[in-house]
Short mmCIF file of C-alpha atoms and ligand atoms in Angstrom, two decimals:
data_model
loop_
_atom_site.label_atom_id
_atom_site.label_comp_id
_atom_site.label_asym_id
_atom_site.label_seq_id
_atom_site.Cartn_x
_atom_site.Cartn_y
_atom_site.Cartn_z
CA UNK A 66 0.00 0.00 0.00
CA UNK A 67 1.75 3.18 -1.13
CA UNK A 68 1.72 6.07 1.29
CA UNK A 69 -0.73 8.69 0.02
CA UNK A 70 0.49 12.21 0.55
CA UNK A 71 -2.96 13.83 0.79
CA UNK A 72 -5.59 11.28 1.80
CA UNK A 73 -9.03 12.79 1.71
CA UNK A 74 -10.90 9.90 3.29
CA UNK A 75 -10.55 6.89 5.56
CA UNK A 76 -12.35 4.03 3.82
CA UNK A 77 -13.54 0.81 5.40
CA UNK A 78 -11.37 -1.89 3.84
CA UNK A 79 -12.78 -4.81 5.86
CA UNK A 80 -14.82 -5.85 8.88
CA UNK A 81 -14.79 -8.76 11.32
CA UNK A 82 -16.25 -9.89 14.61
CA UNK A 83 -15.91 -12.52 17.31
CA UNK A 84 -18.14 -13.99 20.00
CA UNK A 85 -17.39 -16.22 22.98
CA UNK A 86 -18.15 -19.92 22.59
CA UNK A 87 -20.92 -20.04 25.18
CA UNK A 88 -24.41 -18.84 24.20
CA UNK A 89 -26.83 -18.25 27.05
CA UNK A 90 -30.53 -17.93 26.27
CA UNK A 91 -33.17 -16.27 28.44
CA UNK A 92 -34.47 -19.59 29.75
CA UNK A 93 -31.01 -20.47 31.11
CA UNK A 94 -30.79 -17.07 32.84
CA UNK A 95 -34.29 -17.41 34.25
CA UNK A 96 -33.17 -20.59 36.01
CA UNK A 97 -30.64 -18.52 38.01
CA UNK A 98 -32.19 -15.04 38.28
CA UNK A 99 -35.75 -13.91 39.14
CA UNK A 100 -36.75 -13.09 35.57
CA UNK A 101 -38.52 -14.63 32.59
CA UNK A 102 -38.06 -15.00 28.85
CA UNK A 103 -41.34 -13.09 28.37
CA UNK A 104 -40.19 -10.05 30.40
CA UNK A 105 -36.79 -9.85 28.70
CA UNK A 106 -38.18 -10.24 25.16
CA UNK A 107 -41.05 -7.81 25.69
CA UNK A 108 -38.97 -5.06 27.37
CA UNK A 109 -35.74 -5.40 25.37
CA UNK A 110 -36.05 -7.76 22.38
CA UNK A 111 -33.13 -9.81 23.75
CA UNK A 112 -33.36 -13.61 23.37
CA UNK A 113 -29.77 -14.67 23.99
CA UNK A 114 -26.26 -13.39 24.66
CA UNK A 115 -22.71 -14.82 24.59
CA UNK A 116 -20.71 -15.05 27.80
CA UNK A 117 -16.91 -15.32 27.89
CA UNK A 118 -15.48 -18.45 29.50
CA UNK A 119 -12.07 -19.39 30.85
CA UNK A 120 -9.34 -18.12 28.55
CA UNK A 121 -11.67 -15.75 26.70
CA UNK A 122 -10.94 -12.09 27.46
CA UNK A 123 -11.50 -8.70 25.88
CA UNK A 124 -8.05 -9.01 24.24
CA UNK A 125 -8.63 -12.51 22.82
CA UNK A 126 -12.03 -11.56 21.40
CA UNK A 127 -10.58 -8.32 19.98
CA UNK A 128 -7.71 -10.22 18.38
CA UNK A 129 -10.07 -12.74 16.74
CA UNK A 130 -12.26 -9.94 15.39
CA UNK A 131 -9.19 -8.05 14.13
CA UNK A 132 -7.82 -11.14 12.34
CA UNK A 133 -11.16 -11.62 10.57
CA UNK A 134 -11.30 -7.95 9.57
CA UNK A 135 -7.75 -8.15 8.17
CA UNK A 136 -8.66 -11.31 6.20
CA UNK A 137 -11.80 -9.62 4.88
CA UNK A 138 -9.76 -6.57 3.82
CA UNK A 139 -6.97 -8.69 2.32
CA UNK A 140 -4.47 -6.69 4.36
CA UNK A 141 -1.47 -8.04 6.27
CA UNK A 142 -1.18 -7.30 9.99
CA UNK A 143 2.26 -5.85 9.27
CA UNK A 144 0.59 -3.05 7.25
CA UNK A 145 -1.24 -1.77 10.35
CA UNK A 146 0.25 1.42 11.77
CA UNK A 147 -2.55 2.32 14.21
CA UNK A 148 -4.77 0.35 16.61
CA UNK A 149 -7.53 2.16 18.48
CA UNK A 150 -9.48 -0.15 20.77
CA UNK A 151 -12.67 0.93 22.51
CA UNK A 152 -13.46 -0.87 25.74
CA UNK A 153 -14.74 -0.33 29.27
CA UNK A 154 -13.62 -3.82 30.28
CA UNK A 155 -9.88 -3.98 29.53
CA UNK A 156 -7.92 -7.11 30.45
CA UNK A 157 -5.98 -4.97 32.96
CA UNK A 158 -6.11 -1.33 34.07
CA UNK A 159 -2.95 -1.00 32.03
CA UNK A 160 -1.30 -1.74 29.64
CA UNK A 161 -3.83 -0.81 26.99
CA UNK A 162 -5.63 -3.84 25.57
CA UNK A 163 -4.73 -2.46 22.11
CA UNK A 164 -1.07 -3.35 22.81
CA UNK A 165 -2.10 -6.94 23.63
CA UNK A 166 -3.85 -7.16 20.26
CA UNK A 167 -0.75 -5.68 18.61
CA UNK A 168 1.45 -8.39 20.12
CA UNK A 169 -1.00 -11.19 19.35
CA UNK A 170 -1.06 -10.07 15.70
CA UNK A 171 2.75 -9.95 15.60
CA UNK A 172 2.89 -6.23 14.76
CA UNK A 173 6.36 -4.97 15.72
CA UNK A 174 5.70 -1.23 15.73
CA UNK A 175 2.53 0.84 15.50
CA UNK A 176 0.54 3.38 17.52
CA UNK A 177 -1.77 1.48 19.90
CA UNK A 178 -4.09 2.80 22.60
CA UNK A 179 -7.52 2.28 24.19
CA UNK A 180 -10.47 4.65 24.22
CA UNK A 181 -12.96 4.67 27.13
CA UNK A 182 -16.37 6.00 26.15
CA UNK A 183 -18.36 2.89 27.16
CA UNK A 184 -21.15 2.03 24.69
CA UNK A 185 -20.18 4.97 22.43
CA UNK A 186 -16.56 3.87 22.49
CA UNK A 187 -16.52 2.57 18.94
CA UNK A 188 -17.83 5.88 17.55
CA UNK A 189 -15.12 7.71 19.54
CA UNK A 190 -12.42 5.28 18.33
CA UNK A 191 -13.60 5.55 14.72
CA UNK A 192 -13.55 9.36 14.91
CA UNK A 193 -10.00 9.41 16.30
CA UNK A 194 -8.69 6.92 13.72
CA UNK A 195 -10.44 8.80 10.90
CA UNK A 196 -8.86 12.08 12.03
CA UNK A 197 -5.39 10.51 12.27
CA UNK A 198 -5.70 9.03 8.78
CA UNK A 199 -7.00 12.25 7.25
CA UNK A 200 -4.20 14.25 8.87
CA UNK A 201 -1.54 11.83 7.58
CA UNK A 202 -0.70 10.42 11.02
CA UNK A 203 -1.66 6.87 9.98
CA UNK A 204 -2.41 5.02 6.75
CA UNK A 205 -3.95 1.71 7.81
CA UNK A 206 -5.80 1.36 11.10
CA UNK A 207 -7.55 -1.30 13.11
CA UNK A 208 -10.52 0.16 14.97
CA UNK A 209 -11.91 -2.31 17.47
CA UNK A 210 -14.76 -2.41 19.98
CA UNK A 211 -14.37 -5.29 22.44
CA UNK A 212 -16.00 -6.04 25.79
CA UNK A 213 -16.51 -8.67 28.47
CA UNK A 214 -19.32 -6.94 30.39
CA UNK A 215 -20.32 -10.28 31.94
CA UNK A 216 -17.34 -9.74 34.28
CA UNK A 217 -18.66 -6.43 35.67
CA UNK A 218 -22.31 -7.45 36.03
CA UNK A 219 -24.02 -7.90 39.38
CA UNK A 220 -25.61 -11.29 38.74
CA UNK A 221 -28.03 -10.62 41.66
CA UNK A 222 -29.43 -7.50 39.93
CA UNK A 223 -32.05 -8.71 37.47
CA UNK A 224 -32.58 -5.16 36.15
CA UNK A 225 -29.10 -5.16 34.56
CA UNK A 226 -27.64 -8.67 34.35
CA UNK A 227 -30.09 -9.84 31.67
CA UNK A 228 -29.22 -6.95 29.33
CA UNK A 229 -25.56 -7.43 28.43
CA UNK A 230 -23.31 -9.84 26.56
CA UNK A 231 -19.67 -10.20 25.50
CA UNK A 232 -18.10 -9.86 22.04
CA UNK A 233 -15.90 -7.87 19.70
CA UNK A 234 -16.08 -6.17 16.33
CA UNK A 235 -13.35 -4.65 14.20
CA UNK A 236 -12.90 -2.50 11.11
CA UNK A 237 -9.81 -1.96 9.01
CA UNK A 238 -9.63 1.66 7.86
CA UNK A 239 -7.35 2.62 5.00
CA UNK A 240 -6.30 5.99 3.59
CA UNK A 241 -7.98 6.60 0.27
CA UNK A 242 -8.17 9.40 -2.25
CA UNK A 243 -11.66 8.39 -3.38
CA UNK A 244 -13.80 11.33 -2.20
CA UNK A 245 -17.05 9.39 -2.55
CA UNK A 246 -16.23 6.46 -0.29
CA UNK A 247 -15.34 6.08 3.36
CA UNK A 248 -16.16 8.04 6.49
CA UNK A 249 -18.10 11.13 5.38
CA UNK A 250 -18.76 12.73 8.77
CA UNK A 251 -18.68 11.98 12.48
CA UNK A 252 -20.22 13.78 15.46
CA UNK A 253 -19.50 13.15 19.16
CA UNK A 254 -20.98 14.44 22.41
CA UNK A 255 -20.51 13.99 26.16
CA UNK A 256 -22.46 15.31 29.15
CA UNK A 257 -20.92 14.27 32.46
CA UNK A 258 -23.86 15.60 34.49
CA UNK A 259 -25.39 12.18 33.89
CA UNK A 260 -22.48 10.13 35.32
CA UNK A 261 -24.72 8.63 38.00
CA UNK A 262 -27.34 7.13 35.68
CA UNK A 263 -24.99 4.48 34.25
CA UNK A 264 -21.66 3.70 35.91
CA UNK A 265 -19.44 1.11 37.57
CA UNK A 266 -19.25 1.41 41.37
CA UNK A 267 -15.52 0.74 41.64
CA UNK A 268 -12.17 1.72 40.18
CA UNK A 269 -8.42 1.80 40.86
CA UNK A 270 -8.37 5.39 42.15
CA UNK A 271 -11.43 5.13 44.42
CA UNK A 272 -12.32 1.70 45.81
CA UNK A 273 -9.33 -0.23 44.40
CA UNK A 274 -11.89 -2.79 43.22
CA UNK A 275 -13.17 -3.43 39.72
CA UNK A 276 -16.78 -2.72 40.74
CA UNK A 277 -20.13 -3.66 39.22
CA UNK A 278 -22.33 -1.99 36.63
CA UNK A 279 -25.20 0.14 37.98
CA UNK A 280 -27.92 1.67 35.81
CA UNK A 281 -31.13 3.65 36.16
CA UNK A 282 -32.52 2.05 33.02
CA UNK A 283 -35.71 4.02 32.58
CA UNK A 284 -33.90 7.39 32.71
CA UNK A 285 -31.17 6.18 30.35
CA UNK A 286 -33.88 5.05 27.94
CA UNK A 287 -35.51 8.48 27.91
CA UNK A 288 -32.24 10.30 27.11
CA UNK A 289 -31.17 7.68 24.56
CA UNK A 290 -34.01 8.21 22.09
CA UNK A 291 -33.73 12.02 22.16
CA UNK A 292 -29.91 12.13 21.93
CA UNK A 293 -29.60 9.46 19.25
CA UNK A 294 -32.21 10.96 16.94
CA UNK A 295 -30.55 14.39 17.36
CA UNK A 296 -27.00 13.21 16.67
CA UNK A 297 -28.09 11.22 13.62
CA UNK A 298 -29.70 14.39 12.26
CA UNK A 299 -26.48 16.32 12.95
CA UNK A 300 -24.20 13.82 11.23
CA UNK A 301 -26.44 13.60 8.17
CA UNK A 302 -26.49 17.40 7.93
CA UNK A 303 -22.69 17.51 8.28
CA UNK A 304 -22.41 15.07 5.36
CA UNK A 305 -24.93 17.08 3.30
CA UNK A 306 -27.43 14.20 3.37
CA UNK A 307 -30.95 13.52 4.63
CA UNK A 308 -32.72 10.46 6.07
CA UNK A 309 -33.91 9.66 2.54
CA UNK A 310 -30.29 8.96 1.49
CA UNK A 311 -29.74 6.34 4.19
CA UNK A 312 -29.52 2.68 3.08
CA UNK A 313 -28.79 1.23 6.54
CA UNK A 314 -28.71 2.32 10.16
CA UNK A 315 -26.32 0.33 12.36
CA UNK A 316 -27.26 1.40 15.87
CA UNK A 317 -25.84 0.55 19.26
CA UNK A 318 -27.78 -2.55 20.28
CA UNK A 319 -29.14 -1.74 23.74
CA UNK A 320 -32.85 -2.31 23.43
CA UNK A 321 -35.10 -3.09 20.45
CA UNK A 322 -37.58 -0.47 21.68
CA UNK A 323 -34.87 2.24 21.53
CA UNK A 324 -34.01 1.19 17.97
CA UNK A 325 -37.66 1.38 16.90
CA UNK A 326 -38.31 4.70 18.60
CA UNK A 327 -35.15 6.32 17.16
CA UNK A 328 -35.94 5.12 13.62
CA UNK A 329 -39.50 6.42 13.94
CA UNK A 330 -38.28 9.83 15.12
CA UNK A 331 -36.10 10.13 12.02
CA UNK A 332 -38.83 8.85 9.70
CA UNK A 333 -36.73 5.81 8.78
CA UNK A 334 -38.26 2.46 7.95
CA UNK A 335 -37.50 -0.25 10.56
CA UNK A 336 -36.45 -2.42 7.58
CA UNK A 337 -33.34 -0.24 7.24
CA UNK A 338 -32.24 -0.79 10.84
CA UNK A 339 -29.75 -3.61 11.49
CA UNK A 340 -30.88 -5.43 14.64
CA UNK A 341 -28.69 -7.96 16.44
CA UNK A 342 -29.71 -7.20 20.03
CA UNK A 343 -31.96 -10.30 19.92
CA UNK A 344 -28.95 -12.65 19.63
CA UNK A 345 -26.05 -10.66 21.14
CA UNK A 346 -27.78 -8.45 23.77
CA UNK A 347 -25.92 -5.22 24.61
CA UNK A 348 -22.19 -5.71 23.99
CA UNK A 349 -21.35 -2.05 24.74
CA UNK A 350 -18.47 -0.78 22.53
CA UNK A 351 -18.55 -4.00 20.49
CA UNK A 352 -22.16 -3.73 19.41
CA UNK A 353 -21.88 -1.35 16.43
CA UNK A 354 -18.96 -3.07 14.64
CA UNK A 355 -20.41 -6.50 15.51
CA UNK A 356 -23.78 -5.58 13.95
CA UNK A 357 -22.01 -3.96 10.97
CA UNK A 358 -20.05 -7.17 10.35
CA UNK A 359 -23.20 -9.32 10.59
CA UNK A 360 -24.97 -7.15 8.01
CA UNK A 361 -21.97 -7.12 5.62
CA UNK A 362 -21.47 -10.87 5.86
CA UNK A 363 -25.18 -11.70 5.37
CA UNK A 364 -25.24 -9.49 2.26
CA UNK A 365 -27.43 -6.64 3.51
CA UNK A 366 -24.78 -3.90 3.57
CA UNK A 367 -23.14 -3.70 0.15
CA UNK A 368 -20.28 -1.65 -1.27
CA UNK A 369 -21.51 1.85 -2.07
CA UNK A 370 -24.31 1.82 0.55
CA UNK A 371 -24.75 4.87 2.76
CA UNK A 372 -24.66 3.63 6.36
CA UNK A 373 -25.15 5.63 9.54
CA UNK A 374 -23.80 4.36 12.86
CA UNK A 375 -24.89 5.62 16.27
CA UNK A 376 -24.42 4.87 19.96
CA UNK A 377 -25.03 6.25 23.41
CA UNK A 378 -23.73 5.09 26.77
CA UNK A 379 -22.31 5.86 30.19
CA UNK A 380 -21.07 9.38 30.76
CA UNK A 381 -23.35 10.14 29.03
CA UNK A 382 -21.41 9.93 25.80
CA UNK A 383 -23.01 9.62 22.39
CA UNK A 384 -22.11 9.92 18.77
CA UNK A 385 -22.80 9.04 15.15
CA UNK A 386 -20.97 8.51 11.88
CA UNK A 387 -22.06 8.60 8.25
CA UNK A 388 -20.07 6.27 5.99
CA UNK A 389 -20.19 5.28 2.34
CA UNK A 390 -19.24 1.59 2.52
O1 UT7 B 66 -25.94 0.65 26.56
C1 UT7 B 66 -26.12 1.76 27.34
C2 UT7 B 66 -27.45 2.31 27.20
N1 UT7 B 66 -28.39 1.53 27.97
C3 UT7 B 66 -29.64 1.56 27.63
O2 UT7 B 66 -29.95 2.17 26.64
C4 UT7 B 66 -30.66 0.89 28.51
C5 UT7 B 66 -31.89 1.74 28.50
N2 UT7 B 66 -32.97 1.21 29.33
C6 UT7 B 66 -33.70 0.13 29.01
O3 UT7 B 66 -33.42 -0.52 28.03
C7 UT7 B 66 -34.90 -0.21 29.87
O4 UT7 B 66 -35.16 0.86 30.76
C8 UT7 B 66 -34.74 -1.52 30.68
C9 UT7 B 66 -34.82 -2.70 29.73
C10 UT7 B 66 -33.41 -1.52 31.39
C11 UT7 B 66 -35.87 -1.67 31.69
O5 UT7 B 66 -37.14 -1.59 31.07
P1 UT7 B 66 -38.27 -0.68 31.69
O6 UT7 B 66 -39.47 -0.86 30.86
O7 UT7 B 66 -37.71 0.72 31.80
O8 UT7 B 66 -38.51 -1.35 33.10
P2 UT7 B 66 -38.30 -0.77 34.57
O9 UT7 B 66 -36.84 -0.66 34.91
O10 UT7 B 66 -39.13 0.44 34.78
O11 UT7 B 66 -38.92 -1.96 35.46
C12 UT7 B 66 -40.28 -2.34 35.30
C13 UT7 B 66 -40.55 -3.52 36.24
C14 UT7 B 66 -40.08 -3.28 37.66
O12 UT7 B 66 -41.04 -3.89 38.52
P3 UT7 B 66 -42.16 -2.98 39.26
O13 UT7 B 66 -41.39 -1.97 40.08
O14 UT7 B 66 -42.95 -2.35 38.15
O15 UT7 B 66 -42.91 -3.98 40.06
C15 UT7 B 66 -38.79 -4.06 37.75
O16 UT7 B 66 -38.52 -4.50 39.08
O17 UT7 B 66 -39.84 -4.69 35.77
C16 UT7 B 66 -39.08 -5.24 36.86
N3 UT7 B 66 -37.89 -5.86 36.32
C17 UT7 B 66 -37.83 -7.13 35.90
N4 UT7 B 66 -38.74 -8.10 35.91
C18 UT7 B 66 -38.38 -9.30 35.41
C19 UT7 B 66 -36.68 -5.28 36.10
N5 UT7 B 66 -35.85 -6.17 35.55
C20 UT7 B 66 -36.53 -7.33 35.43
C21 UT7 B 66 -36.20 -8.60 34.92
N6 UT7 B 66 -37.16 -9.55 34.94
N7 UT7 B 66 -34.98 -8.88 34.41
#
């Protein structure tokens, strides 16, 4: 890949994803927690999730997803000069999980770091990698969202433990001088006044424990629909597009009702929304690239399609991207 002196775009060269071996359906959960398949399906649309087992970590899932994305792109690991990995569940507080992926892929030298923006992490990572490529700071990047939320769930709290799953998704971004393809626009937001609606009650600098996830679900829900519809409108406007131009929406997969309500607010047909929350549950930073990969591999998202990505999560943080795949 020759170094381009003035890249105008970061294009998506390939995508990949990985899930743990163990699939847990609602009936299996209901045998351990005071819940039911009916409640979970009706309130969230979730039917199953994947839970990491021994030897499966955020780094191993991220590495598997990255390998598949590199294969899909037809790019060698040695061509990667940037890894940005979004996670709220790193293998260790430090070093960055991105450096573990680097080593596992046998990359001798590159820029590698993690981004912490919880469920919006992939949008943040994509925005950073896009900016580095457009400014000439990188030519070929791995952007990864990877999580093992099962390890920070309170399995006694039925209001949260049924909602999340583990997994990873990856994209290979490449500098391109094709002005019509690639990442057209991104838009990010954060509002820390809402820290206490979705958080982990531990950390190295406070309790010196890892902590467990805590969420006021109903309030998060209310903010999610408003913020996501607004940021999708902003990113489309920034790209000079409207809802009518959109071929696919790949949303953060938190709750089927949020996906429906957001699509309705934008006047988008539910048929254009990629939904994987039923099989993967909420995989936080992994959910957008995981859903994107599913829709590419099953033939829905095709080269040339206009795809919008969106997510919102703890912080609050939220964001969106418009891409021509
Ligand atoms: O990824 C980051 C972003 N996160 C989100 O976007 C999550 C947003 N929030 C949501 O998706 C929804 O608010 C939830 C799915 C978390 C909850 O749905 P809800 O319709 O807001 O339910 P709720 O929390 O108001 O609870 C309704 C009832 C309560 O019982 P009472 O007080 O009405 O008797 C809960 O105790 O449902 C009960 N409940 C459950 N029942 C059976 C809560 N969790 C469960 C459960 N099984 N797992």
